mmCIF file of C-alpha atoms in Angstrom:
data_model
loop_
_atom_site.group_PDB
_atom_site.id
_atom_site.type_symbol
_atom_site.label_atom_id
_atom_site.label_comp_id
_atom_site.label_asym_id
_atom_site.label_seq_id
_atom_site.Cartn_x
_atom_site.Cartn_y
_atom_site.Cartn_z
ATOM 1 C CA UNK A 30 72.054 120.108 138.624
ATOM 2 C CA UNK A 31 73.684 120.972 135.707
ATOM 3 C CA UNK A 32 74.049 118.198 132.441
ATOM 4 C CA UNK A 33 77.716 118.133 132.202
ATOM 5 C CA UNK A 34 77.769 117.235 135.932
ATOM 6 C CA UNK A 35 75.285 114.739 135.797
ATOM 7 C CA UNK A 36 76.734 113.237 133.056
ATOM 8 C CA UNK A 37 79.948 113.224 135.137
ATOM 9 C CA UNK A 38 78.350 111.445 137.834
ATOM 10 C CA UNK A 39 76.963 109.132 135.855
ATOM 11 C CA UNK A 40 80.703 107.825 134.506
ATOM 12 C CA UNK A 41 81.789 108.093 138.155
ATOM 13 C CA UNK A 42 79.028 105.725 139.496
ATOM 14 C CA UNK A 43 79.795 103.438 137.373
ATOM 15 C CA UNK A 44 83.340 103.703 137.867
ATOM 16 C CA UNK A 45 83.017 103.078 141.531
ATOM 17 C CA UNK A 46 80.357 100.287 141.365
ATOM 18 C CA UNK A 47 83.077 98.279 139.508
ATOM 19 C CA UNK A 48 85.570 99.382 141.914
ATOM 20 C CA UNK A 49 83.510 97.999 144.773
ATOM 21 C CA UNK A 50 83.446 94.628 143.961
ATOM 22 C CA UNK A 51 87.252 93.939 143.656
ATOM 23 C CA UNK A 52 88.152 92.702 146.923
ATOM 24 C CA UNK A 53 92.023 92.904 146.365
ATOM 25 C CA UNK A 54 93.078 96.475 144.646
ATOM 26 C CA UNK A 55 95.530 94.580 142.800
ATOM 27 C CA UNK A 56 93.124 92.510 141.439
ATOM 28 C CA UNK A 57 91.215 95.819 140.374
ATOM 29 C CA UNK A 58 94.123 96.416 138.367
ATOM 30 C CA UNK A 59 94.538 93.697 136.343
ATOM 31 C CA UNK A 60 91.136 92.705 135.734
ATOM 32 C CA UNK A 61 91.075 96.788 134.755
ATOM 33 C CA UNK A 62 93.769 95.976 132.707
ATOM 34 C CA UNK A 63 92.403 92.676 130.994
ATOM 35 C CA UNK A 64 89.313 94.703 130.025
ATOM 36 C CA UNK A 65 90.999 97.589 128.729
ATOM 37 C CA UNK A 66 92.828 95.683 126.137
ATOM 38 C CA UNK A 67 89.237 93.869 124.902
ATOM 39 C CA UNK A 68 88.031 97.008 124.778
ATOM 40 C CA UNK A 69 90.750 98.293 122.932
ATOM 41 C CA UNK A 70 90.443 95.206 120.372
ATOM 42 C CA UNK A 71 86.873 95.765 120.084
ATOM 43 C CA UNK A 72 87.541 99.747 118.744
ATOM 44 C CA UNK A 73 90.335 98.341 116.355
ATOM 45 C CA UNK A 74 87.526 96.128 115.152
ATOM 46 C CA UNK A 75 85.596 98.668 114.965
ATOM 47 C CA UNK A 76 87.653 101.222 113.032
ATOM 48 C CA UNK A 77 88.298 98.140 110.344
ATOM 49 C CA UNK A 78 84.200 97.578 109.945
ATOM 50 C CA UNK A 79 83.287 101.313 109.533
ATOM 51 C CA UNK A 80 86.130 101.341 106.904
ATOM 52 C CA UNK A 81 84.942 98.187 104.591
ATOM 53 C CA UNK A 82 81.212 99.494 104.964
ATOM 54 C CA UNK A 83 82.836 103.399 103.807
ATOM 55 C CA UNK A 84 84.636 101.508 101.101
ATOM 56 C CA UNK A 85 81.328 99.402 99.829
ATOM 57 C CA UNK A 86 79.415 102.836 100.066
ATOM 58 C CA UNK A 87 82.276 103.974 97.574
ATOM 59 C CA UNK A 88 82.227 101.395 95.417
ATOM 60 C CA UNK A 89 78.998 101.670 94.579
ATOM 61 C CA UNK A 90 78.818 105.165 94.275
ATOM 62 C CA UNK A 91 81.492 104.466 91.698
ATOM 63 C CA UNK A 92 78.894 102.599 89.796
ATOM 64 C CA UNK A 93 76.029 104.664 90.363
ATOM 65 C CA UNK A 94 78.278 107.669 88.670
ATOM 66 C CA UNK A 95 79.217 105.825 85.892
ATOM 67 C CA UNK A 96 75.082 104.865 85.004
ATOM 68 C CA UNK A 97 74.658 108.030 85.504
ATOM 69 C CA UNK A 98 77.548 109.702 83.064
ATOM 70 C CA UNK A 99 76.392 106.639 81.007
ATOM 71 C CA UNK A 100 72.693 107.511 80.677
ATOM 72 C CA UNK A 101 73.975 111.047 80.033
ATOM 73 C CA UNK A 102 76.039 109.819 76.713
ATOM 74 C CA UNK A 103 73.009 108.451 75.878
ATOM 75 C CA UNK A 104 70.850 110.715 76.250
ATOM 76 C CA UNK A 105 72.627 113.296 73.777
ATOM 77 C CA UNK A 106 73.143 110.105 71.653
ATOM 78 C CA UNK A 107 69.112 109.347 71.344
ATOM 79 C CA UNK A 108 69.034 113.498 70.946
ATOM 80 C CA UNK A 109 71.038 113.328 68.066
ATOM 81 C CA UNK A 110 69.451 110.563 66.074
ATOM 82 C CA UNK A 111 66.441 112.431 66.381
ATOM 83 C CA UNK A 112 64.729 110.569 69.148
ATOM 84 C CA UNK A 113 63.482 112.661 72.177
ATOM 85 C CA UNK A 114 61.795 110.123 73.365
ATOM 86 C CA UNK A 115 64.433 107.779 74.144
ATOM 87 C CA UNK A 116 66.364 111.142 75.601
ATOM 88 C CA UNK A 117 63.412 111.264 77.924
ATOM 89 C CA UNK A 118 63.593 107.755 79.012
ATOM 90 C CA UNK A 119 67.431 107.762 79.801
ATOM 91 C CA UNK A 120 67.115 111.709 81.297
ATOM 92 C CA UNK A 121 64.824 110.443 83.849
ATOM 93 C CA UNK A 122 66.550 107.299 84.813
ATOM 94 C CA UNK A 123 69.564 109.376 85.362
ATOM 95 C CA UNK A 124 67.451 111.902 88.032
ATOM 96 C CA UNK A 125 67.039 108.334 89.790
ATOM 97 C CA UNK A 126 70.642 107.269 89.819
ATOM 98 C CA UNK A 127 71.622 110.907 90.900
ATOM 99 C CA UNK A 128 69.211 110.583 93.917
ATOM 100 C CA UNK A 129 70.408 107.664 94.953
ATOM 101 C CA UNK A 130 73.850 109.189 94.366
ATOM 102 C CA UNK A 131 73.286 112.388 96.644
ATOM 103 C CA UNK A 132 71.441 109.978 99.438
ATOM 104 C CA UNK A 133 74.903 107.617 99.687
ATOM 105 C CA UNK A 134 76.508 110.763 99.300
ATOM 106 C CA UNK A 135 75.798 111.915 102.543
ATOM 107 C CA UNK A 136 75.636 108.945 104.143
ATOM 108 C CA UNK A 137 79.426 108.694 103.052
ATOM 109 C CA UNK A 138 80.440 111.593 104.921
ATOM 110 C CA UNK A 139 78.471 110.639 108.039
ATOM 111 C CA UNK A 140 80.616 106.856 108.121
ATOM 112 C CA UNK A 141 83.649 109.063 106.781
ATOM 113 C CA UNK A 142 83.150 111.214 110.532
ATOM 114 C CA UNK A 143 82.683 108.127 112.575
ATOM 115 C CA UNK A 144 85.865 106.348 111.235
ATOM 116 C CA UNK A 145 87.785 109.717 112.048
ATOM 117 C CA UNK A 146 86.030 109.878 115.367
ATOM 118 C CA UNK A 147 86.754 106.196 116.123
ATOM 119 C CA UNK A 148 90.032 106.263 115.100
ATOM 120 C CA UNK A 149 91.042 109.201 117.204
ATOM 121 C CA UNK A 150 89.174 107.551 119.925
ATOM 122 C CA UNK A 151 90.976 104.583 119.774
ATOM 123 C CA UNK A 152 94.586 106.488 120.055
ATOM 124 C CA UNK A 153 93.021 108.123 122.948
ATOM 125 C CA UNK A 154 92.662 104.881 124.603
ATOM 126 C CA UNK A 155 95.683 103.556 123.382
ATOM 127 C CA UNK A 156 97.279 106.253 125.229
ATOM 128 C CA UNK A 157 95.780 105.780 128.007
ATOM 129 C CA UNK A 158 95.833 101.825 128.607
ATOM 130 C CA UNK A 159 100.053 102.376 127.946
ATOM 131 C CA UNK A 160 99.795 104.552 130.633
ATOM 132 C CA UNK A 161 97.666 102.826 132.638
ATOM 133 C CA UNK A 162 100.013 100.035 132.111
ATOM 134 C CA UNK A 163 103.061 101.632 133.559
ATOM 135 C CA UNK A 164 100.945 102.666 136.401
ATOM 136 C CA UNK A 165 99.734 99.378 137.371
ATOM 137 C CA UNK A 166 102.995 98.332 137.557
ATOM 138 C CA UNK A 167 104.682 100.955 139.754
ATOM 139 C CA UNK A 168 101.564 100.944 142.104
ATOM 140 C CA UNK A 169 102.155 96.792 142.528
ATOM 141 C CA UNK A 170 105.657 97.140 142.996
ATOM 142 C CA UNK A 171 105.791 99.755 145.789
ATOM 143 C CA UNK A 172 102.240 98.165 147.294
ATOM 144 C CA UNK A 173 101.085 99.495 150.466
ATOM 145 C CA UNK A 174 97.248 98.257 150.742
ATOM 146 C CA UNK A 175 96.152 101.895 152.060
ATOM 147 C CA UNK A 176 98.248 104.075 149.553
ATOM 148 C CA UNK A 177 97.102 101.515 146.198
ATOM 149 C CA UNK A 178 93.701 101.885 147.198
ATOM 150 C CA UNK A 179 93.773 105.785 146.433
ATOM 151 C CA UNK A 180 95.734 105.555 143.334
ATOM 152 C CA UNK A 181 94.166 102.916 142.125
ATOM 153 C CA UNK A 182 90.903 104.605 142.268
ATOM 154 C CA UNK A 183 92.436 107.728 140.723
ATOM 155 C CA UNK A 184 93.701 105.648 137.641
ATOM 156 C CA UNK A 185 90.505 103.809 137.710
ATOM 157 C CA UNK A 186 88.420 106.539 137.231
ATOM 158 C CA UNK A 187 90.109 108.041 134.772
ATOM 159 C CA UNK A 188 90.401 104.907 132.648
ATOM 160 C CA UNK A 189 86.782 103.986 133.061
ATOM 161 C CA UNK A 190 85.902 107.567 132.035
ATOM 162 C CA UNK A 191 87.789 107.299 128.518
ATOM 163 C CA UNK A 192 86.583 103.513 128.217
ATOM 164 C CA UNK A 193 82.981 104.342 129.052
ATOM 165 C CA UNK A 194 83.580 107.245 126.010
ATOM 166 C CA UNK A 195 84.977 104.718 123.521
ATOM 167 C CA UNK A 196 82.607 102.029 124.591
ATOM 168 C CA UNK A 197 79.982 104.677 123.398
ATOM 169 C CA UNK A 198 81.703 105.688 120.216
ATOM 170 C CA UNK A 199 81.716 101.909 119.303
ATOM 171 C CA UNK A 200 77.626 101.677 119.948
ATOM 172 C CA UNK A 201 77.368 104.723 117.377
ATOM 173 C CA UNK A 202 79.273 103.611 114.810
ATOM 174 C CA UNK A 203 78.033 99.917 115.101
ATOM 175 C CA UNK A 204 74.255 101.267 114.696
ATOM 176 C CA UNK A 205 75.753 103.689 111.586
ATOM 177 C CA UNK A 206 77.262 100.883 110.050
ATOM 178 C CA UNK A 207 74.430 98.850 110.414
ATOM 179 C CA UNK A 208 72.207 101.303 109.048
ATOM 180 C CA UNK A 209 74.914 102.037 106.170
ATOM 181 C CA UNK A 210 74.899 98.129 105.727
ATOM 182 C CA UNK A 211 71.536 98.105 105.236
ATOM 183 C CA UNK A 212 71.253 100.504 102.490
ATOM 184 C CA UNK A 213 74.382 98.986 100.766
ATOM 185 C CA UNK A 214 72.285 95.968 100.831
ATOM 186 C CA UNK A 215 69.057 97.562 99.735
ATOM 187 C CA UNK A 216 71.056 99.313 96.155
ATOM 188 C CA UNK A 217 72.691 95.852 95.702
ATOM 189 C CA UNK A 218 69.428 93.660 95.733
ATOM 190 C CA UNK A 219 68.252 96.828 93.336
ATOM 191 C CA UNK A 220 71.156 96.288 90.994
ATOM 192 C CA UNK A 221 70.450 92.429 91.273
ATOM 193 C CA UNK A 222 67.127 93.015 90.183
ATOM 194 C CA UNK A 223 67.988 94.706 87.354
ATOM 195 C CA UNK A 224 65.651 97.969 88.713
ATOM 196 C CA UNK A 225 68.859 99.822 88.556
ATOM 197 C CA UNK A 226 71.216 97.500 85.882
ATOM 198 C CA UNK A 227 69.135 98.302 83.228
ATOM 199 C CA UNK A 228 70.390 101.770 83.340
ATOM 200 C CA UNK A 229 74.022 100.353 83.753
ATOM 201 C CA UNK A 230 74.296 98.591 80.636
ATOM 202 C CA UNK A 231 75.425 95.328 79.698
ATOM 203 C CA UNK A 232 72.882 92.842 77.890
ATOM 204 C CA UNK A 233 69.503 94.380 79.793
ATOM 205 C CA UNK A 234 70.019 97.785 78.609
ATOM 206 C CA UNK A 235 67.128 98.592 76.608
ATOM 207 C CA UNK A 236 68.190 102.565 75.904
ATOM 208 C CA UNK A 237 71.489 101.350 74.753
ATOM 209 C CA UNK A 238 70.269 98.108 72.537
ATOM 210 C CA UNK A 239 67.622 100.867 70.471
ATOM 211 C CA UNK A 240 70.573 103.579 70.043
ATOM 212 C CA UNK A 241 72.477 100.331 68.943
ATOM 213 C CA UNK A 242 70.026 98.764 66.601
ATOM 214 C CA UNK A 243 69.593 102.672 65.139
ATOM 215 C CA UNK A 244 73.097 103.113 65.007
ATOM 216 C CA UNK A 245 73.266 99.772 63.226
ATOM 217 C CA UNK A 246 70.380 100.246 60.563
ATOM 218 C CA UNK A 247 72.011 103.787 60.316
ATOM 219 C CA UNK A 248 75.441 102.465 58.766
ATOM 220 C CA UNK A 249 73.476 100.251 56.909
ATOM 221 C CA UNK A 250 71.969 102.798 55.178
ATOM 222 C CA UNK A 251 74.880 104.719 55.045
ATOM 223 C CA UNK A 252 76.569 101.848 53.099
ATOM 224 C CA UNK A 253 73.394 101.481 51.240
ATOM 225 C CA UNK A 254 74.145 105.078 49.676
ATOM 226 C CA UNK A 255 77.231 104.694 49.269
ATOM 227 C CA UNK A 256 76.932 101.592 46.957
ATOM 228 C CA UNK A 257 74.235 103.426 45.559
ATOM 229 C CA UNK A 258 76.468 106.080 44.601
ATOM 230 C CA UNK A 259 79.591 104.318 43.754
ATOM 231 C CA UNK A 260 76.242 102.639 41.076
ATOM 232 C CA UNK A 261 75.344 106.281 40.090
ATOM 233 C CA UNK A 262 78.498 106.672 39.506
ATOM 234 C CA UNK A 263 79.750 104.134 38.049
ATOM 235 C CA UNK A 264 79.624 105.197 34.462
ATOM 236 C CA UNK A 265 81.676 108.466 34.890
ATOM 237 C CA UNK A 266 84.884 106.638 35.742
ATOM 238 C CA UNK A 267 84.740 104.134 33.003
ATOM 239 C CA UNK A 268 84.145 107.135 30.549
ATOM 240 C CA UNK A 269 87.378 108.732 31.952
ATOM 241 C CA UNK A 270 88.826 105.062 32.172
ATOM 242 C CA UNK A 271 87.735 104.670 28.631
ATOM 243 C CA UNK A 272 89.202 107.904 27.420
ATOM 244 C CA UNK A 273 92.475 106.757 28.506
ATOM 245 C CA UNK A 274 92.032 103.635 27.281
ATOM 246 C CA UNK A 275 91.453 105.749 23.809
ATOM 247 C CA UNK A 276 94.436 107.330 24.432
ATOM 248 C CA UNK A 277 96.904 105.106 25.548
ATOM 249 C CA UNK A 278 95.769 102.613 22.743
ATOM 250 C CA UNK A 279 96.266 105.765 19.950
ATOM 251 C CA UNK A 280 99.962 106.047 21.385
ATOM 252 C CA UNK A 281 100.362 102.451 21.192
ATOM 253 C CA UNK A 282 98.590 101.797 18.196
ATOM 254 C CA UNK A 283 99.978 104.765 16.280
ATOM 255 C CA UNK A 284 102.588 103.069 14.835
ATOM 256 C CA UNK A 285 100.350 100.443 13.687
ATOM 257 C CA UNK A 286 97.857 102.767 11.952
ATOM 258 C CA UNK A 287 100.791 104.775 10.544
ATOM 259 C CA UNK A 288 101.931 101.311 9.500
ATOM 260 C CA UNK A 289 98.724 100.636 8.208
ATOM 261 C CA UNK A 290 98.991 103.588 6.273
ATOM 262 C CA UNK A 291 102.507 104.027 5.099
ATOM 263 C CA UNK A 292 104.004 100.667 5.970
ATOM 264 C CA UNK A 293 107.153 100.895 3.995
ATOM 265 C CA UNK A 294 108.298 104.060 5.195
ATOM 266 C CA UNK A 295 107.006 104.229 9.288
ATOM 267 C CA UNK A 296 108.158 100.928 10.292
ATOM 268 C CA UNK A 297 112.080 100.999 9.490
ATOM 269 C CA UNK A 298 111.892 104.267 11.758
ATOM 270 C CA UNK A 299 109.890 102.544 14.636
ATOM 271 C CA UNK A 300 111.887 99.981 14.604
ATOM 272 C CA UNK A 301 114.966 101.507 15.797
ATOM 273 C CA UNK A 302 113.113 103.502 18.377
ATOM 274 C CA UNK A 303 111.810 100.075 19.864
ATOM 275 C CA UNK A 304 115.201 99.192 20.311
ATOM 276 C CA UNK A 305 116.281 101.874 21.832
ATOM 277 C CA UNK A 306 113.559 102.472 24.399
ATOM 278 C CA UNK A 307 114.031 98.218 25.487
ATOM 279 C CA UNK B 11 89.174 121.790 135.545
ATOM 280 C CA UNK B 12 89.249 119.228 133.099
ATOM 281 C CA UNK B 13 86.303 118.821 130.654
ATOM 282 C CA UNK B 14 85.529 115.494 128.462
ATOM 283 C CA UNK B 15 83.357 116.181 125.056
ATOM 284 C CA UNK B 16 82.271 112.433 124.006
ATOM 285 C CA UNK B 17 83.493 110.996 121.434
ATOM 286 C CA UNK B 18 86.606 114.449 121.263
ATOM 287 C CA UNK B 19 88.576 113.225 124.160
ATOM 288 C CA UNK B 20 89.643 115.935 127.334
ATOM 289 C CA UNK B 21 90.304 119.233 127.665
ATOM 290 C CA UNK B 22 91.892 121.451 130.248
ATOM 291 C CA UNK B 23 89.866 124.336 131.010
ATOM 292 C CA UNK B 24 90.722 127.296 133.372
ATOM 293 C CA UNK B 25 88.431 127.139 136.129
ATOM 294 C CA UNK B 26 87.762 131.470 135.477
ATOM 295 C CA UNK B 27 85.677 130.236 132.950
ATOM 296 C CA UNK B 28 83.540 127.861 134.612
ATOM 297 C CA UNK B 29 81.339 130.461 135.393
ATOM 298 C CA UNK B 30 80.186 131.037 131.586
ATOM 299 C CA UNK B 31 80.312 127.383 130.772
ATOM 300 C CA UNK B 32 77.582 126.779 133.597
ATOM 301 C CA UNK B 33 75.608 129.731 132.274
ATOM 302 C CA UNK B 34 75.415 128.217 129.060
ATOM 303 C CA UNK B 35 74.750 124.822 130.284
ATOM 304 C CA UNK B 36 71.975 125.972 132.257
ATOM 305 C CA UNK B 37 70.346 126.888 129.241
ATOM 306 C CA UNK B 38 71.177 123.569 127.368
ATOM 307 C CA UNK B 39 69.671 121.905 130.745
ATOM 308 C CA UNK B 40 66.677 123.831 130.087
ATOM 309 C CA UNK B 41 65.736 122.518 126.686
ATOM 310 C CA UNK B 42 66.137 119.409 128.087
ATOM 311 C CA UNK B 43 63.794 120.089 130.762
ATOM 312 C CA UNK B 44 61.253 121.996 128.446
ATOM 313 C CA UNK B 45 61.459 119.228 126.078
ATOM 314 C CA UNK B 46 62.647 121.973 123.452
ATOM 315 C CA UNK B 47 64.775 119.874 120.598
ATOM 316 C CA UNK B 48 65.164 122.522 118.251
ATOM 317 C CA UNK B 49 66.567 124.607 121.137
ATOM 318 C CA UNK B 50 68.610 121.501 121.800
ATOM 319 C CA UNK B 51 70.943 121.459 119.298
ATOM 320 C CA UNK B 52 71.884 124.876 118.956
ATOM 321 C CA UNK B 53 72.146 125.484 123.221
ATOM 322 C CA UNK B 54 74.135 121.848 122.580
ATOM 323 C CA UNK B 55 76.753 123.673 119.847
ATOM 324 C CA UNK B 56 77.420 126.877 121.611
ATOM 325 C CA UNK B 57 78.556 125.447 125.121
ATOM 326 C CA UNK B 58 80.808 122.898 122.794
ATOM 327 C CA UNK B 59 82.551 125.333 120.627
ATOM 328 C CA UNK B 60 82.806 127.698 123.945
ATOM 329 C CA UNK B 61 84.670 124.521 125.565
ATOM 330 C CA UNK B 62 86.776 124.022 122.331
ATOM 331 C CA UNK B 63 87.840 127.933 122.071
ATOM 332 C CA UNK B 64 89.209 127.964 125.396
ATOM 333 C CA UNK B 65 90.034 124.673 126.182
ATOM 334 C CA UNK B 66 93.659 122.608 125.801
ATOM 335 C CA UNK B 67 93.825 118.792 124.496
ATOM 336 C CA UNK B 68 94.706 117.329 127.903
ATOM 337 C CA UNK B 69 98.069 115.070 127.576
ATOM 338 C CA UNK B 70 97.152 111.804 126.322
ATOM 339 C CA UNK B 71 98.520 109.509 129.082
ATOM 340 C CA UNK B 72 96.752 110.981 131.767
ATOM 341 C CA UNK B 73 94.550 109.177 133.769
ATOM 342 C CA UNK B 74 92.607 111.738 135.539
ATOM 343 C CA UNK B 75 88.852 111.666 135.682
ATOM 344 C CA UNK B 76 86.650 115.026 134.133
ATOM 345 C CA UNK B 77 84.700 116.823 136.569
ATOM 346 C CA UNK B 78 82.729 118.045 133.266
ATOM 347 C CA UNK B 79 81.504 115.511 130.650
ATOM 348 C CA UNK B 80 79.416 117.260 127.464
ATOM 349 C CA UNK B 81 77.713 115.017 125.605
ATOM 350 C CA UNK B 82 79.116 114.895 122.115
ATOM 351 C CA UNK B 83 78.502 116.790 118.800
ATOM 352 C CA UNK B 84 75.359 115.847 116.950
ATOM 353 C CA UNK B 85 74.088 114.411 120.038
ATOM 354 C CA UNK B 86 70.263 114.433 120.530
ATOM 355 C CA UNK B 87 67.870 115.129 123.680
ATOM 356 C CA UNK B 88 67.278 111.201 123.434
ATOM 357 C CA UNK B 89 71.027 110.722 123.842
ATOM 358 C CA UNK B 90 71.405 112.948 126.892
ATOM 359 C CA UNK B 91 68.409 111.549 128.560
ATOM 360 C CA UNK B 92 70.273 107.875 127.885
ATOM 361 C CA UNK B 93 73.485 108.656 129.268
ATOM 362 C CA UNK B 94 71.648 110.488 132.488
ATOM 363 C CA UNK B 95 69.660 107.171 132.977
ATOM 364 C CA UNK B 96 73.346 105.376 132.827
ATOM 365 C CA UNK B 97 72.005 102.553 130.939
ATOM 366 C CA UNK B 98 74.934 100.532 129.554
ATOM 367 C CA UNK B 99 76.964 103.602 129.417
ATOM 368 C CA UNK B 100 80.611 102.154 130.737
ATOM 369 C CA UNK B 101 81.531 98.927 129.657
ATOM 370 C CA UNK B 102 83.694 96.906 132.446
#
């Protein structure tokens, strides 16, 4: 027999075997109806614990990325002191972060498709437990004992079917978000350990500290030659500064030395030009 | 004829075409039979999109059974074998 029959089967056994051991077909109904709604609790649940394991899978993604940009900065940093080496060291850190990054990558789309599934499969059954619902109700208030039995069963069935669907939706996202949980867990205790902070930053990174303690010793030496040029230097300016000195003091002093030369005559012409510059 | 994918919900297929679907599931039964999973998947994909190309959403409030359940996408040959078995398929 073919798969999609068997599988059928399968749903409809099961539907019946419950079925079988209500006693009252209004009892069916509303124990149907009670187990519905957990059901439909239990997908809501569901759809809210693939979302905050999707969201931690983001997160740290987010930080993963920015190690990885990080180490990249870096790495053209160390290249353009000069030091390959430390290049290396923060080139090959960042292949680790970006495998990481590709593995949660994918993982992210696989808990992205089961929220999507799971939330579709929970307006299915949303759908059908209103409807179910209304059902229930008409089929209790025109009761007949042989006619409720046969549309009871039909409803049944057909619930059971879609409830026996969600019901397996919720095992495969509960073992993906387990899984998911798992490796969130796994990149956290690595990031506790420092395995993958180191490439982060922050006080442990080594990469970051030598570039630092270069770039430090390098502006220290950068204002080491520029004292020692302002040094080098220093005699130029007080040449020039000198020369005006030499000048201003000849325009000042002029009259004096013309004084001291022709006193008599120079200063009863300077004097009125004082005046008249004051 | 109404068919159910897992985990995709119902659709309402004319029953012309059941023909072809059980030609294709034949072959997807087979792989299960042979043991074949790499012939799984693919005989798995075609009888799927087949179902989705010709099939309708059925309304969402209805409450009628599928006479053709397909196990869903990405499913495996361990998968099929579980819900033929019935284990802990239907809950309630």
């Amino acid at each position: 027999m073919s798969v999609m029959k068997r599988v059928s089967m399968m749903f409809r056994a099961k539907a019946n075997k419950a079925l079988d051991r209500m006693e009252d077909p209004r009892e069916t109904l509303d124990y149907s109806y009670q187990t519905q709604l957990e059901l439909l609790q239990k997908v809501r649940r569901g759809v809210a614990d693939v979302a905050t394991s999707r969201k931690r899978v983001e997160l740290q993604i987010n930080q993963l990325q920015q190690s990885s940009d990080k180490l990249d900065r870096q790495a053209r940093d160390a290249l353009a002191v000069g030091r390959e080496d430390l290049a290396r060291d923060a080139l090959t850190r960042k292949a680790g972060v970006q495998g990481q990054l590709s593995d949660l990558n994918t993982q992210y789309t696989s808990l992205q498709g089961e929220e999507e599934k799971l939330t579709g499969a929970s307006q299915r059954l949303q759908a059908k437990v209103d409807a179910f619902r209304t059902k229930k109700e008409t089929i209790k208030a025109t009761y007949t004992a042989a006619e409720a039995q046969t549309r009871i069963n039909e409803a049944f069935t057909g619930i059971s079917e879609e409830m026996g669907d969600v019901g397996l939706a919720i095992q495969r996202a509960e073992d993906k978000t387990a899984q998911m949980q798992a490796r969130a867990g796994a990149i956290d205790e690595l990031m506790a350990s420092g395995a993958l902070d180191d490439m982060v930053g922050g006080p442990h990174d080594d990469i970051q500290a030598e570039l630092d303690r270069m770039g430090a010793s390098h502006d220290v030496d950068a204002e080491l030659a520029r004292l020692k040029g302002e040094l080098a230097q220093g005699a130029a300016p007080r040449e020039i500064e000198g020369g005006e000195h030499a000048d201003g003091a000849s325009a000042a002093g002029g009259p004096e030395a013309v004084s001291d030369g022709q006193p008599t005559q120079a200063s009863p012409a300077d004097q009125p030009q004082a005046g008249d510059g004051a | 004829m109404i068919v159910r994918i897992l985990g995709e919900g119902q659709l309402r297929v004319d029953d012309a075409a059941a023909s072809e679907l059980n030609e294709l599931d034949a072959k997807l039964e087979a792989t299960v039979e042979r043991g074949d999973e790499p012939g799984f998947k693919p005989a798995l994909e075609e009888l799927l999109s087949r179902v989705r190309a010709i099939g309708r959403p059925v309304e969402p409030g209805a409450l009628e059974p599928s006479e053709l359940i397909l196990p869903g996408e990405g499913a495996t040959m361990t998968d099929v074998r579980k819900l033929l078995s019935g284990d802990g398929l239907i809950p309630g």
